């Protein structure tokens, strides 16, 4: 009996030392233990790569490991395809990583119309999610599902308030909408790829939510390719967001009126810079109510309707380059302001093919805009001001 008691005492001491070690290396905030370098392998929790059976439940069990223990950590998914029939729900503080784009794949299966990844489970009534999704592909299998009459779905949908979400070095492909993040703040989408989306690749906000529910997000250095419809980046209700260094390029033109970058529904005070947009109906489209946006240093190639269409007031467009070299395209103007006031269009430059005769900059029913120091390149009208009053037209020249 005495020997057994000594064993119990030794075991208790070991447990106390282990507990002390964990606590010593951790900090506590919002009721969650922050433990560094906590990584588990999903396949150790019954998740099977390359199984034709849906793995949604097993994936959820793996993600819950840290959440149930009040800890932060990362679930690693080794190379392979993981089929999911219902949305994977993220857990606050639990990140996902794989072996790289095209190596670790979450792929939609089954008849459910849910997105591949859906609304997260948060903690302690806080919106802070602290999740990083990296080094993997999300495949909604849209084209195959359409061919067999199954519902087509998107990649990621989050329509509850969250903050501190990072999507980095991921791919979202073959979807309706790629990433629909309606109420996201203080987050980033970086170094990622969106391919073969039949709706917006990245979409924010919604008419039913107030302006600013999507705010302070960095959308940087992403590739958006081969859209079948919608905008590359749609900044509905977005504020104080930076969209920079993105390549938004279609192989062929889509038949709708969307844009590479679109700011509708009162999007305000966003910075749009250093993006390349090619083969969209409109390069950049700023709609009624959007204000305080600064759009500069972008390159827009071969728009079919307008390189830039502005229907809003109080925005600034400077030092953008517009290239129209496709002779089959007949835009109504390279830059068009329609019913928009108090904008600044300054220092923009156009390069066109030798037979280009479309209006360079066209204003219709717009007032008090500054059109200054732009370079147009057309055998047609360089600048056409139709209606409105108080517009400044100075320092502009035609090649």
PDB file of C-alpha atoms in Angstrom, residues 88 90 109-111 113 121 127 170 192 229 236-237 250 266 271 293 295 302 326 343:
ATOM      1  CA  UNK A  88     -16.027  23.323 -42.171  1.00  0.00           C
ATOM      2  CA  UNK A  90     -13.519  27.425 -37.969  1.00  0.00           C
ATOM      3  CA  UNK A 109     -18.659  16.706 -52.286  1.00  0.00           C
ATOM      4  CA  UNK A 110     -22.247  15.653 -51.596  1.00  0.00           C
ATOM      5  CA  UNK A 111     -25.517  17.437 -52.279  1.00  0.00           C
ATOM      6  CA  UNK A 113     -25.428  23.795 -50.910  1.00  0.00           C
ATOM      7  CA  UNK A 121     -17.428  29.409 -33.666  1.00  0.00           C
ATOM      8  CA  UNK A 127     -15.371  38.834 -32.351  1.00  0.00           C
ATOM      9  CA  UNK A 170      -4.074  29.767 -50.210  1.00  0.00           C
ATOM     10  CA  UNK A 192      -3.253  33.980 -52.521  1.00  0.00           C
ATOM     11  CA  UNK A 229     -18.727  36.730 -63.885  1.00  0.00           C
ATOM     12  CA  UNK A 236     -19.391  46.706 -50.779  1.00  0.00           C
ATOM     13  CA  UNK A 237     -19.706  48.753 -47.557  1.00  0.00           C
ATOM     14  CA  UNK A 250      -9.116  37.391 -67.336  1.00  0.00           C
ATOM     15  CA  UNK A 266     -21.083  53.596 -49.745  1.00  0.00           C
ATOM     16  CA  UNK A 271      -6.890  52.870 -50.902  1.00  0.00           C
ATOM     17  CA  UNK A 293     -11.503  56.616 -51.929  1.00  0.00           C
ATOM     18  CA  UNK A 295      -7.294  55.206 -56.516  1.00  0.00           C
ATOM     19  CA  UNK A 302      -8.337  46.452 -72.437  1.00  0.00           C
ATOM     20  CA  UNK A 326      -7.304  45.360 -78.394  1.00  0.00           C
ATOM     21  CA  UNK A 343     -13.771  64.211 -57.825  1.00  0.00           C
TER      22      UNK A 343
END
